[in-house]
PDB file of C-alpha atoms in Angstrom:
ATOM      1  CA  UNK A   1      59.905 -16.867 -26.412  1.00  0.00           C
ATOM      2  CA  UNK A   2      56.769 -16.220 -28.461  1.00  0.00           C
ATOM      3  CA  UNK A   3      55.929 -12.487 -28.842  1.00  0.00           C
ATOM      4  CA  UNK A   4      52.387 -10.886 -29.230  1.00  0.00           C
ATOM      5  CA  UNK A   5      53.412  -9.862 -32.735  1.00  0.00           C
ATOM      6  CA  UNK A   6      53.942 -13.479 -33.719  1.00  0.00           C
ATOM      7  CA  UNK A   7      50.110 -14.033 -33.743  1.00  0.00           C
ATOM      8  CA  UNK A   8      49.223 -14.104 -37.475  1.00  0.00           C
ATOM      9  CA  UNK A   9      46.844 -11.570 -38.809  1.00  0.00           C
ATOM     10  CA  UNK A  10      47.833  -8.514 -36.764  1.00  0.00           C
ATOM     11  CA  UNK A  11      50.403  -5.678 -36.822  1.00  0.00           C
ATOM     12  CA  UNK A  12      51.054  -3.199 -33.857  1.00  0.00           C
ATOM     13  CA  UNK A  13      52.432   0.218 -34.089  1.00  0.00           C
ATOM     14  CA  UNK A  14      53.250   2.947 -31.659  1.00  0.00           C
ATOM     15  CA  UNK A  15      53.326   6.740 -32.122  1.00  0.00           C
ATOM     16  CA  UNK A  16      54.100   9.365 -29.243  1.00  0.00           C
ATOM     17  CA  UNK A  17      55.300  12.641 -28.180  1.00  0.00           C
ATOM     18  CA  UNK A  18      57.749  11.951 -25.467  1.00  0.00           C
ATOM     19  CA  UNK A  19      58.071  15.522 -24.521  1.00  0.00           C
ATOM     20  CA  UNK A  20      54.351  15.912 -23.684  1.00  0.00           C
ATOM     21  CA  UNK A  21      54.232  12.790 -22.963  1.00  0.00           C
ATOM     22  CA  UNK A  22      51.306  11.154 -24.728  1.00  0.00           C
ATOM     23  CA  UNK A  23      50.921   8.666 -27.517  1.00  0.00           C
ATOM     24  CA  UNK A  24      48.763   6.061 -29.007  1.00  0.00           C
ATOM     25  CA  UNK A  25      49.058   2.357 -30.034  1.00  0.00           C
ATOM     26  CA  UNK A  26      47.168   0.678 -32.799  1.00  0.00           C
ATOM     27  CA  UNK A  27      46.370  -3.064 -33.365  1.00  0.00           C
ATOM     28  CA  UNK A  28      45.837  -3.493 -37.200  1.00  0.00           C
ATOM     29  CA  UNK A  29      43.818  -6.609 -38.426  1.00  0.00           C
ATOM     30  CA  UNK A  30      44.012  -6.037 -42.153  1.00  0.00           C
ATOM     31  CA  UNK A  31      41.878  -9.188 -42.985  1.00  0.00           C
ATOM     32  CA  UNK A  32      39.286  -8.332 -40.196  1.00  0.00           C
ATOM     33  CA  UNK A  33      39.028 -10.056 -36.927  1.00  0.00           C
ATOM     34  CA  UNK A  34      36.252 -11.116 -34.613  1.00  0.00           C
ATOM     35  CA  UNK A  35      36.053  -8.543 -31.924  1.00  0.00           C
ATOM     36  CA  UNK A  36      34.543  -8.249 -28.472  1.00  0.00           C
ATOM     37  CA  UNK A  37      34.894  -5.947 -25.402  1.00  0.00           C
ATOM     38  CA  UNK A  38      34.352  -5.651 -21.763  1.00  0.00           C
ATOM     39  CA  UNK A  39      34.102  -2.219 -20.042  1.00  0.00           C
ATOM     40  CA  UNK A  40      34.427  -2.434 -16.297  1.00  0.00           C
ATOM     41  CA  UNK A  41      35.541   0.943 -15.096  1.00  0.00           C
ATOM     42  CA  UNK A  42      33.127   3.675 -14.025  1.00  0.00           C
ATOM     43  CA  UNK A  43      34.587   6.328 -16.283  1.00  0.00           C
ATOM     44  CA  UNK A  44      35.325   4.953 -19.641  1.00  0.00           C
ATOM     45  CA  UNK A  45      36.185   6.760 -22.929  1.00  0.00           C
ATOM     46  CA  UNK A  46      35.491   4.458 -25.841  1.00  0.00           C
ATOM     47  CA  UNK A  47      34.782   4.218 -29.554  1.00  0.00           C
ATOM     48  CA  UNK A  48      32.599   1.482 -31.414  1.00  0.00           C
ATOM     49  CA  UNK A  49      32.031  -0.744 -28.285  1.00  0.00           C
ATOM     50  CA  UNK A  50      28.332  -0.859 -29.056  1.00  0.00           C
ATOM     51  CA  UNK A  51      29.203  -2.473 -32.241  1.00  0.00           C
ATOM     52  CA  UNK A  52      30.925  -5.265 -30.632  1.00  0.00           C
ATOM     53  CA  UNK A  53      27.653  -6.355 -28.907  1.00  0.00           C
ATOM     54  CA  UNK A  54      26.710  -9.766 -30.301  1.00  0.00           C
ATOM     55  CA  UNK A  55      23.165  -8.556 -31.194  1.00  0.00           C
ATOM     56  CA  UNK A  56      24.600  -5.826 -33.540  1.00  0.00           C
ATOM     57  CA  UNK A  57      25.371  -6.508 -37.249  1.00  0.00           C
ATOM     58  CA  UNK A  58      28.966  -5.961 -37.911  1.00  0.00           C
ATOM     59  CA  UNK A  59      31.189  -8.864 -36.654  1.00  0.00           C
ATOM     60  CA  UNK A  60      34.722  -7.930 -37.626  1.00  0.00           C
ATOM     61  CA  UNK A  61      36.984  -5.128 -36.603  1.00  0.00           C
ATOM     62  CA  UNK A  62      40.076  -3.895 -38.726  1.00  0.00           C
ATOM     63  CA  UNK A  63      41.822  -2.041 -35.815  1.00  0.00           C
ATOM     64  CA  UNK A  64      41.819  -1.398 -32.186  1.00  0.00           C
ATOM     65  CA  UNK A  65      43.218   1.794 -30.985  1.00  0.00           C
ATOM     66  CA  UNK A  66      44.679   2.469 -27.421  1.00  0.00           C
ATOM     67  CA  UNK A  67      45.328   6.084 -26.848  1.00  0.00           C
ATOM     68  CA  UNK A  68      46.232   8.723 -24.219  1.00  0.00           C
ATOM     69  CA  UNK A  69      44.596  12.153 -24.234  1.00  0.00           C
ATOM     70  CA  UNK A  70      41.440  11.462 -22.406  1.00  0.00           C
ATOM     71  CA  UNK A  71      38.377  12.077 -24.663  1.00  0.00           C
ATOM     72  CA  UNK A  72      40.531  14.123 -27.019  1.00  0.00           C
ATOM     73  CA  UNK A  73      42.593  11.149 -27.772  1.00  0.00           C
ATOM     74  CA  UNK A  74      39.758   9.542 -29.642  1.00  0.00           C
ATOM     75  CA  UNK A  75      40.671  11.892 -32.531  1.00  0.00           C
ATOM     76  CA  UNK A  76      43.549   9.563 -33.352  1.00  0.00           C
ATOM     77  CA  UNK A  77      40.880   7.097 -34.666  1.00  0.00           C
ATOM     78  CA  UNK A  78      40.361   9.334 -37.726  1.00  0.00           C
ATOM     79  CA  UNK A  79      43.988   8.823 -38.772  1.00  0.00           C
ATOM     80  CA  UNK A  80      43.579   5.038 -38.427  1.00  0.00           C
ATOM     81  CA  UNK A  81      40.411   5.255 -40.519  1.00  0.00           C
ATOM     82  CA  UNK A  82      42.187   7.223 -43.147  1.00  0.00           C
ATOM     83  CA  UNK A  83      45.191   4.749 -43.300  1.00  0.00           C
ATOM     84  CA  UNK A  84      42.927   1.630 -43.577  1.00  0.00           C
ATOM     85  CA  UNK A  85      40.505   3.298 -46.396  1.00  0.00           C
ATOM     86  CA  UNK A  86      43.662   4.071 -48.180  1.00  0.00           C
ATOM     87  CA  UNK A  87      44.693   0.464 -48.097  1.00  0.00           C
ATOM     88  CA  UNK A  88      41.282  -0.652 -49.247  1.00  0.00           C
ATOM     89  CA  UNK A  89      40.418  -2.254 -45.894  1.00  0.00           C
ATOM     90  CA  UNK A  90      37.063  -2.060 -44.277  1.00  0.00           C
ATOM     91  CA  UNK A  91      33.374  -2.849 -44.354  1.00  0.00           C
ATOM     92  CA  UNK A  92      32.262  -2.755 -48.098  1.00  0.00           C
ATOM     93  CA  UNK A  93      29.425  -0.184 -48.479  1.00  0.00           C
ATOM     94  CA  UNK A  94      29.668  -0.099 -52.282  1.00  0.00           C
ATOM     95  CA  UNK A  95      31.128   3.417 -52.745  1.00  0.00           C
ATOM     96  CA  UNK A  96      33.917   2.810 -50.272  1.00  0.00           C
ATOM     97  CA  UNK A  97      35.135   0.492 -47.569  1.00  0.00           C
ATOM     98  CA  UNK A  98      34.497   1.781 -43.941  1.00  0.00           C
ATOM     99  CA  UNK A  99      37.143   0.524 -41.503  1.00  0.00           C
ATOM    100  CA  UNK A 100      35.760  -0.681 -38.133  1.00  0.00           C
ATOM    101  CA  UNK A 101      37.928   0.885 -35.614  1.00  0.00           C
ATOM    102  CA  UNK A 102      37.147   0.282 -31.942  1.00  0.00           C
ATOM    103  CA  UNK A 103      39.127   2.047 -29.371  1.00  0.00           C
ATOM    104  CA  UNK A 104      39.496   3.310 -25.770  1.00  0.00           C
ATOM    105  CA  UNK A 105      41.426   6.264 -24.164  1.00  0.00           C
ATOM    106  CA  UNK A 106      43.199   6.768 -20.865  1.00  0.00           C
ATOM    107  CA  UNK A 107      43.597  10.111 -19.010  1.00  0.00           C
ATOM    108  CA  UNK A 108      47.230  11.266 -19.082  1.00  0.00           C
ATOM    109  CA  UNK A 109      46.546  15.120 -19.220  1.00  0.00           C
ATOM    110  CA  UNK A 110      48.136  15.669 -15.769  1.00  0.00           C
ATOM    111  CA  UNK A 111      51.386  14.049 -16.939  1.00  0.00           C
ATOM    112  CA  UNK A 112      53.426  16.900 -18.692  1.00  0.00           C
ATOM    113  CA  UNK A 113      51.554  18.977 -21.051  1.00  0.00           C
ATOM    114  CA  UNK A 114      47.724  18.744 -21.319  1.00  0.00           C
ATOM    115  CA  UNK A 115      47.815  20.698 -24.512  1.00  0.00           C
ATOM    116  CA  UNK A 116      49.395  17.842 -26.479  1.00  0.00           C
ATOM    117  CA  UNK A 117      47.006  14.920 -27.292  1.00  0.00           C
ATOM    118  CA  UNK A 118      46.977  12.080 -29.720  1.00  0.00           C
ATOM    119  CA  UNK A 119      45.372  13.343 -32.996  1.00  0.00           C
ATOM    120  CA  UNK A 120      44.551  12.226 -36.475  1.00  0.00           C
ATOM    121  CA  UNK A 121      48.246  12.615 -37.546  1.00  0.00           C
ATOM    122  CA  UNK A 122      49.516  10.520 -34.548  1.00  0.00           C
ATOM    123  CA  UNK A 123      47.031   7.676 -35.476  1.00  0.00           C
ATOM    124  CA  UNK A 124      48.127   7.750 -38.930  1.00  0.00           C
ATOM    125  CA  UNK A 125      51.734   7.535 -37.763  1.00  0.00           C
ATOM    126  CA  UNK A 126      51.076   4.593 -35.540  1.00  0.00           C
ATOM    127  CA  UNK A 127      49.631   2.693 -38.488  1.00  0.00           C
ATOM    128  CA  UNK A 128      52.621   3.384 -40.642  1.00  0.00           C
ATOM    129  CA  UNK A 129      54.797   2.106 -37.850  1.00  0.00           C
ATOM    130  CA  UNK A 130      52.766  -1.153 -37.445  1.00  0.00           C
ATOM    131  CA  UNK A 131      54.882  -4.055 -38.481  1.00  0.00           C
ATOM    132  CA  UNK A 132      57.995  -1.846 -39.477  1.00  0.00           C
ATOM    133  CA  UNK A 133      59.222  -0.335 -36.069  1.00  0.00           C
ATOM    134  CA  UNK A 134      61.313  -2.160 -33.571  1.00  0.00           C
ATOM    135  CA  UNK A 135      59.044  -3.619 -30.811  1.00  0.00           C
ATOM    136  CA  UNK A 136      59.207  -1.691 -27.614  1.00  0.00           C
ATOM    137  CA  UNK A 137      57.276  -1.486 -24.353  1.00  0.00           C
ATOM    138  CA  UNK A 138      57.171   0.804 -21.277  1.00  0.00           C
ATOM    139  CA  UNK A 139      56.833   4.621 -21.825  1.00  0.00           C
ATOM    140  CA  UNK A 140      55.800   4.465 -25.402  1.00  0.00           C
ATOM    141  CA  UNK A 141      52.601   4.573 -27.415  1.00  0.00           C
ATOM    142  CA  UNK A 142      49.469   4.689 -25.217  1.00  0.00           C
ATOM    143  CA  UNK A 143      51.744   4.301 -22.277  1.00  0.00           C
ATOM    144  CA  UNK A 144      53.874   7.265 -22.777  1.00  0.00           C
ATOM    145  CA  UNK A 145      51.932   9.465 -20.373  1.00  0.00           C
ATOM    146  CA  UNK A 146      50.573   6.757 -18.229  1.00  0.00           C
ATOM    147  CA  UNK A 147      51.131   6.861 -14.243  1.00  0.00           C
ATOM    148  CA  UNK A 148      50.255   4.567 -11.435  1.00  0.00           C
ATOM    149  CA  UNK A 149      49.373   4.956  -7.819  1.00  0.00           C
ATOM    150  CA  UNK A 150      47.630   8.349  -7.640  1.00  0.00           C
ATOM    151  CA  UNK A 151      45.470   7.852  -4.560  1.00  0.00           C
ATOM    152  CA  UNK A 152      47.645  10.130  -2.342  1.00  0.00           C
ATOM    153  CA  UNK A 153      48.095  12.676  -5.237  1.00  0.00           C
ATOM    154  CA  UNK A 154      50.436  12.918  -8.166  1.00  0.00           C
ATOM    155  CA  UNK A 155      53.387  13.812  -6.114  1.00  0.00           C
ATOM    156  CA  UNK A 156      53.393  10.346  -4.787  1.00  0.00           C
ATOM    157  CA  UNK A 157      52.635   8.536  -8.206  1.00  0.00           C
ATOM    158  CA  UNK A 158      55.014   6.527 -10.363  1.00  0.00           C
ATOM    159  CA  UNK A 159      55.367   6.202 -14.057  1.00  0.00           C
ATOM    160  CA  UNK A 160      53.108   3.502 -15.791  1.00  0.00           C
ATOM    161  CA  UNK A 161      53.437   2.442 -19.388  1.00  0.00           C
ATOM    162  CA  UNK A 162      52.340  -0.194 -21.948  1.00  0.00           C
ATOM    163  CA  UNK A 163      53.293  -3.899 -21.718  1.00  0.00           C
ATOM    164  CA  UNK A 164      52.645  -7.064 -23.711  1.00  0.00           C
ATOM    165  CA  UNK A 165      52.860 -10.827 -23.266  1.00  0.00           C
ATOM    166  CA  UNK A 166      51.976 -13.849 -25.321  1.00  0.00           C
ATOM    167  CA  UNK A 167      51.323 -17.457 -23.928  1.00  0.00           C
ATOM    168  CA  UNK A 168      50.695 -20.769 -25.888  1.00  0.00           C
ATOM    169  CA  UNK A 169      49.044 -24.079 -25.244  1.00  0.00           C
ATOM    170  CA  UNK A 170      49.849 -26.275 -28.350  1.00  0.00           C
ATOM    171  CA  UNK A 171      48.906 -24.394 -31.415  1.00  0.00           C
ATOM    172  CA  UNK A 172      46.784 -21.912 -29.500  1.00  0.00           C
ATOM    173  CA  UNK A 173      48.305 -18.409 -28.955  1.00  0.00           C
ATOM    174  CA  UNK A 174      46.747 -15.890 -26.567  1.00  0.00           C
ATOM    175  CA  UNK A 175      48.460 -12.517 -26.072  1.00  0.00           C
ATOM    176  CA  UNK A 176      47.681  -9.209 -24.309  1.00  0.00           C
ATOM    177  CA  UNK A 177      48.824  -5.614 -24.688  1.00  0.00           C
ATOM    178  CA  UNK A 178      47.873  -3.392 -21.842  1.00  0.00           C
ATOM    179  CA  UNK A 179      48.378   0.444 -21.123  1.00  0.00           C
ATOM    180  CA  UNK A 180      48.616   0.812 -17.384  1.00  0.00           C
ATOM    181  CA  UNK A 181      47.452   4.061 -16.035  1.00  0.00           C
ATOM    182  CA  UNK A 182      45.669   2.962 -12.798  1.00  0.00           C
ATOM    183  CA  UNK A 183      44.643   4.732  -9.755  1.00  0.00           C
ATOM    184  CA  UNK A 184      45.949   2.131  -7.530  1.00  0.00           C
ATOM    185  CA  UNK A 185      49.014   0.030  -6.956  1.00  0.00           C
ATOM    186  CA  UNK A 186      50.542  -2.755  -9.429  1.00  0.00           C
ATOM    187  CA  UNK A 187      51.204  -5.779  -7.494  1.00  0.00           C
ATOM    188  CA  UNK A 188      52.908  -9.097  -8.152  1.00  0.00           C
ATOM    189  CA  UNK A 189      50.206 -11.699  -8.115  1.00  0.00           C
ATOM    190  CA  UNK A 190      52.628 -14.286  -6.960  1.00  0.00           C
ATOM    191  CA  UNK A 191      53.271 -12.895  -3.539  1.00  0.00           C
ATOM    192  CA  UNK A 192      51.120  -9.715  -3.383  1.00  0.00           C
ATOM    193  CA  UNK A 193      54.136  -7.423  -3.251  1.00  0.00           C
ATOM    194  CA  UNK A 194      53.847  -3.968  -4.625  1.00  0.00           C
ATOM    195  CA  UNK A 195      55.919  -3.488  -7.869  1.00  0.00           C
ATOM    196  CA  UNK A 196      54.888   0.307  -8.575  1.00  0.00           C
ATOM    197  CA  UNK A 197      52.586   2.520  -6.951  1.00  0.00           C
ATOM    198  CA  UNK A 198      52.026   5.483  -4.534  1.00  0.00           C
ATOM    199  CA  UNK A 199      55.239   5.826  -2.550  1.00  0.00           C
ATOM    200  CA  UNK A 200      56.843   8.200   0.127  1.00  0.00           C
ATOM    201  CA  UNK A 201      60.390   9.320  -0.598  1.00  0.00           C
ATOM    202  CA  UNK A 202      62.116   9.525   2.757  1.00  0.00           C
ATOM    203  CA  UNK A 203      62.500   6.880   3.832  1.00  0.00           C
ATOM    204  CA  UNK A 204      61.257   5.143   0.720  1.00  0.00           C
ATOM    205  CA  UNK A 205      58.131   3.022   1.174  1.00  0.00           C
ATOM    206  CA  UNK A 206      54.998   2.202  -0.710  1.00  0.00           C
ATOM    207  CA  UNK A 207      51.948   3.872   0.828  1.00  0.00           C
ATOM    208  CA  UNK A 208      49.341   1.201  -0.259  1.00  0.00           C
ATOM    209  CA  UNK A 209      46.558   2.821  -2.134  1.00  0.00           C
ATOM    210  CA  UNK A 210      43.726   0.425  -0.904  1.00  0.00           C
ATOM    211  CA  UNK A 211      44.671   1.368   2.664  1.00  0.00           C
ATOM    212  CA  UNK A 212      44.644   4.887   1.846  1.00  0.00           C
ATOM    213  CA  UNK A 213      41.283   4.835   0.263  1.00  0.00           C
ATOM    214  CA  UNK A 214      39.791   2.921   3.295  1.00  0.00           C
ATOM    215  CA  UNK A 215      41.281   5.289   5.916  1.00  0.00           C
ATOM    216  CA  UNK A 216      39.226   8.025   3.987  1.00  0.00           C
ATOM    217  CA  UNK A 217      36.214   5.942   3.370  1.00  0.00           C
ATOM    218  CA  UNK A 218      33.825   8.648   4.695  1.00  0.00           C
ATOM    219  CA  UNK A 219      34.941  11.274   2.281  1.00  0.00           C
ATOM    220  CA  UNK A 220      32.724  11.336  -0.725  1.00  0.00           C
ATOM    221  CA  UNK A 221      33.117  13.005  -4.182  1.00  0.00           C
ATOM    222  CA  UNK A 222      35.389  12.626  -7.039  1.00  0.00           C
ATOM    223  CA  UNK A 223      38.838  13.106  -5.294  1.00  0.00           C
ATOM    224  CA  UNK A 224      40.797  11.386  -7.949  1.00  0.00           C
ATOM    225  CA  UNK A 225      41.448  12.048 -11.676  1.00  0.00           C
ATOM    226  CA  UNK A 226      43.810  10.754 -14.319  1.00  0.00           C
ATOM    227  CA  UNK A 227      43.281   7.029 -14.373  1.00  0.00           C
ATOM    228  CA  UNK A 228      42.198   4.131 -16.541  1.00  0.00           C
ATOM    229  CA  UNK A 229      43.911   0.814 -17.701  1.00  0.00           C
ATOM    230  CA  UNK A 230      43.098  -0.095 -21.288  1.00  0.00           C
ATOM    231  CA  UNK A 231      44.081  -3.230 -23.420  1.00  0.00           C
ATOM    232  CA  UNK A 232      43.415  -5.765 -25.755  1.00  0.00           C
ATOM    233  CA  UNK A 233      43.694  -9.659 -25.807  1.00  0.00           C
ATOM    234  CA  UNK A 234      44.723 -11.051 -29.156  1.00  0.00           C
ATOM    235  CA  UNK A 235      44.322 -14.926 -30.023  1.00  0.00           C
ATOM    236  CA  UNK A 236      44.674 -16.995 -33.112  1.00  0.00           C
ATOM    237  CA  UNK A 237      41.552 -18.901 -31.918  1.00  0.00           C
ATOM    238  CA  UNK A 238      38.418 -19.107 -33.947  1.00  0.00           C
ATOM    239  CA  UNK A 239      35.942 -16.961 -31.939  1.00  0.00           C
ATOM    240  CA  UNK A 240      32.254 -15.982 -32.479  1.00  0.00           C
ATOM    241  CA  UNK A 241      31.295 -12.395 -31.537  1.00  0.00           C
ATOM    242  CA  UNK A 242      29.776 -13.661 -28.297  1.00  0.00           C
ATOM    243  CA  UNK A 243      32.833 -15.649 -27.419  1.00  0.00           C
ATOM    244  CA  UNK A 244      35.028 -12.654 -27.933  1.00  0.00           C
ATOM    245  CA  UNK A 245      33.126 -10.745 -25.420  1.00  0.00           C
ATOM    246  CA  UNK A 246      33.382 -13.579 -23.002  1.00  0.00           C
ATOM    247  CA  UNK A 247      37.211 -13.668 -23.434  1.00  0.00           C
ATOM    248  CA  UNK A 248      37.402  -9.989 -22.847  1.00  0.00           C
ATOM    249  CA  UNK A 249      35.290 -10.529 -19.631  1.00  0.00           C
ATOM    250  CA  UNK A 250      37.606 -13.383 -18.477  1.00  0.00           C
ATOM    251  CA  UNK A 251      40.639 -11.334 -19.233  1.00  0.00           C
ATOM    252  CA  UNK A 252      39.751  -8.704 -16.674  1.00  0.00           C
ATOM    253  CA  UNK A 253      40.737 -11.295 -13.926  1.00  0.00           C
ATOM    254  CA  UNK A 254      44.205 -10.207 -15.055  1.00  0.00           C
ATOM    255  CA  UNK A 255      43.589  -6.772 -13.885  1.00  0.00           C
ATOM    256  CA  UNK A 256      42.133  -7.865 -10.571  1.00  0.00           C
ATOM    257  CA  UNK A 257      45.150  -9.901  -9.890  1.00  0.00           C
ATOM    258  CA  UNK A 258      47.787  -7.140 -10.556  1.00  0.00           C
ATOM    259  CA  UNK A 259      45.891  -3.786  -9.801  1.00  0.00           C
ATOM    260  CA  UNK A 260      44.720  -2.825  -6.378  1.00  0.00           C
ATOM    261  CA  UNK A 261      42.140  -1.530  -6.647  1.00  0.00           C
ATOM    262  CA  UNK A 262      40.833  -2.214  -9.998  1.00  0.00           C
ATOM    263  CA  UNK A 263      37.459  -1.206 -11.688  1.00  0.00           C
ATOM    264  CA  UNK A 264      36.802   1.780  -9.629  1.00  0.00           C
ATOM    265  CA  UNK A 265      34.469   4.673 -10.414  1.00  0.00           C
ATOM    266  CA  UNK A 266      37.504   6.768 -11.233  1.00  0.00           C
ATOM    267  CA  UNK A 267      38.800   4.235 -13.729  1.00  0.00           C
ATOM    268  CA  UNK A 268      37.578   3.416 -17.348  1.00  0.00           C
ATOM    269  CA  UNK A 269      39.134  -0.078 -17.241  1.00  0.00           C
ATOM    270  CA  UNK A 270      38.386  -1.651 -20.694  1.00  0.00           C
ATOM    271  CA  UNK A 271      39.593  -4.826 -22.384  1.00  0.00           C
ATOM    272  CA  UNK A 272      39.082  -5.714 -26.147  1.00  0.00           C
ATOM    273  CA  UNK A 273      39.420  -9.297 -27.457  1.00  0.00           C
ATOM    274  CA  UNK A 274      40.448 -10.134 -31.042  1.00  0.00           C
ATOM    275  CA  UNK A 275      40.166 -13.475 -32.609  1.00  0.00           C
ATOM    276  CA  UNK A 276      42.004 -14.054 -35.938  1.00  0.00           C
ATOM    277  CA  UNK A 277      40.475 -17.437 -36.454  1.00  0.00           C
ATOM    278  CA  UNK A 278      43.296 -20.003 -37.284  1.00  0.00           C
ATOM    279  CA  UNK A 279      42.837 -22.433 -34.245  1.00  0.00           C
ATOM    280  CA  UNK A 280      39.940 -24.089 -32.765  1.00  0.00           C
ATOM    281  CA  UNK A 281      40.338 -24.102 -28.903  1.00  0.00           C
ATOM    282  CA  UNK A 282      38.362 -24.639 -25.781  1.00  0.00           C
ATOM    283  CA  UNK A 283      36.941 -21.382 -24.546  1.00  0.00           C
ATOM    284  CA  UNK A 284      37.865 -21.981 -20.837  1.00  0.00           C
ATOM    285  CA  UNK A 285      41.493 -22.652 -21.888  1.00  0.00           C
ATOM    286  CA  UNK A 286      41.558 -19.336 -23.964  1.00  0.00           C
ATOM    287  CA  UNK A 287      40.122 -17.457 -20.893  1.00  0.00           C
ATOM    288  CA  UNK A 288      42.803 -18.733 -18.637  1.00  0.00           C
ATOM    289  CA  UNK A 289      45.451 -17.850 -20.992  1.00  0.00           C
ATOM    290  CA  UNK A 290      43.956 -14.366 -21.530  1.00  0.00           C
ATOM    291  CA  UNK A 291      43.879 -13.534 -17.768  1.00  0.00           C
ATOM    292  CA  UNK A 292      47.636 -14.876 -17.396  1.00  0.00           C
ATOM    293  CA  UNK A 293      48.641 -12.929 -20.441  1.00  0.00           C
ATOM    294  CA  UNK A 294      47.081  -9.830 -18.981  1.00  0.00           C
ATOM    295  CA  UNK A 295      48.820 -10.270 -15.693  1.00  0.00           C
ATOM    296  CA  UNK A 296      52.151 -10.454 -17.446  1.00  0.00           C
ATOM    297  CA  UNK A 297      51.364  -7.624 -19.674  1.00  0.00           C
ATOM    298  CA  UNK A 298      50.355  -5.208 -16.699  1.00  0.00           C
ATOM    299  CA  UNK A 299      53.670  -6.192 -14.864  1.00  0.00           C
ATOM    300  CA  UNK A 300      55.827  -5.479 -18.032  1.00  0.00           C
ATOM    301  CA  UNK A 301      53.976  -2.040 -18.447  1.00  0.00           C
ATOM    302  CA  UNK A 302      55.531  -0.756 -15.263  1.00  0.00           C
ATOM    303  CA  UNK A 303      58.822  -2.738 -15.097  1.00  0.00           C
ATOM    304  CA  UNK A 304      59.702  -1.557 -18.673  1.00  0.00           C
ATOM    305  CA  UNK A 305      58.604   2.153 -18.059  1.00  0.00           C
ATOM    306  CA  UNK A 306      61.187   4.966 -17.823  1.00  0.00           C
ATOM    307  CA  UNK A 307      61.058   8.137 -15.986  1.00  0.00           C
ATOM    308  CA  UNK A 308      59.271  11.133 -17.735  1.00  0.00           C
ATOM    309  CA  UNK A 309      57.787  14.434 -16.804  1.00  0.00           C
ATOM    310  CA  UNK A 310      59.196  14.196 -13.265  1.00  0.00           C
ATOM    311  CA  UNK A 311      57.710  10.771 -12.494  1.00  0.00           C
ATOM    312  CA  UNK A 312      59.876   8.050 -11.057  1.00  0.00           C
ATOM    313  CA  UNK A 313      59.878   4.552 -12.480  1.00  0.00           C
ATOM    314  CA  UNK A 314      60.269   0.993 -11.267  1.00  0.00           C
ATOM    315  CA  UNK A 315      63.826   0.959 -12.750  1.00  0.00           C
ATOM    316  CA  UNK A 316      64.959   3.834 -10.547  1.00  0.00           C
ATOM    317  CA  UNK A 317      63.463   2.411  -7.437  1.00  0.00           C
ATOM    318  CA  UNK A 318      64.727  -1.149  -8.029  1.00  0.00           C
ATOM    319  CA  UNK A 319      68.196   0.189  -8.071  1.00  0.00           C
ATOM    320  CA  UNK A 320      68.127   1.765  -4.813  1.00  0.00           C
TER     321      UNK A 320
END
């Protein structure tokens, strides 16, 4: 089976504090890659997304950072910058090379200790791990403190995580890596069944987040906190910057198929797209594979998660 890390031109590393828990994940593109982004959620925390607009000058990224810690977690990008500059990687400005590091964060401060957040040292550690550590998914990296199904309160939520998938069509490779920390439920798009989300304990049953929101439709104000699903699509396709942005947009269909609800005002749902430029391919085919890869990555994020900080996980419930 093809893995995301089989796509040439990238390296992926996790760093985390599982006692907190929180962490970050970095996708390194040492040779540079065409980048795009689509931010759909109403409460994003992002870095360098304006630079990925096709009207702006720089057209290559050297890393994408996914991190916990809410806005504090953006500090981890400084560690990625330091690592890449030490390697001589970045946009040449004469006196040095400035790495282009795009990133997004999710809110995990209510999972464990809010005092521990991804920082410069953790971002640097993720870079050192890229391409060297054993591949892992679930409650690691940016998914370490992720939770899902928070409409009814954290006492009814389950553990989220980070997952990845890679699909092919001939020589074309399209993969996704997603840290799932959604307000709502994660569902199997094949039959609509809930895989992980808000639940009641006795007797065990999923509470259905969308139904809960509709039942309280006349209540206004920000009643929910601690959300956002962030991820990146990586392909070996040749992309322009505009096309990379379109791929990121099409990839959001994977969120819509697997997360209910998605793209709310209380989520900062974001997807980056990276093209490493080895294969010419039809944009529509890339978009189809991107959405499917995001679907699979979302499902793997929760099915590979482990229980942390008092939050139950899919594996616990599936054994009952």
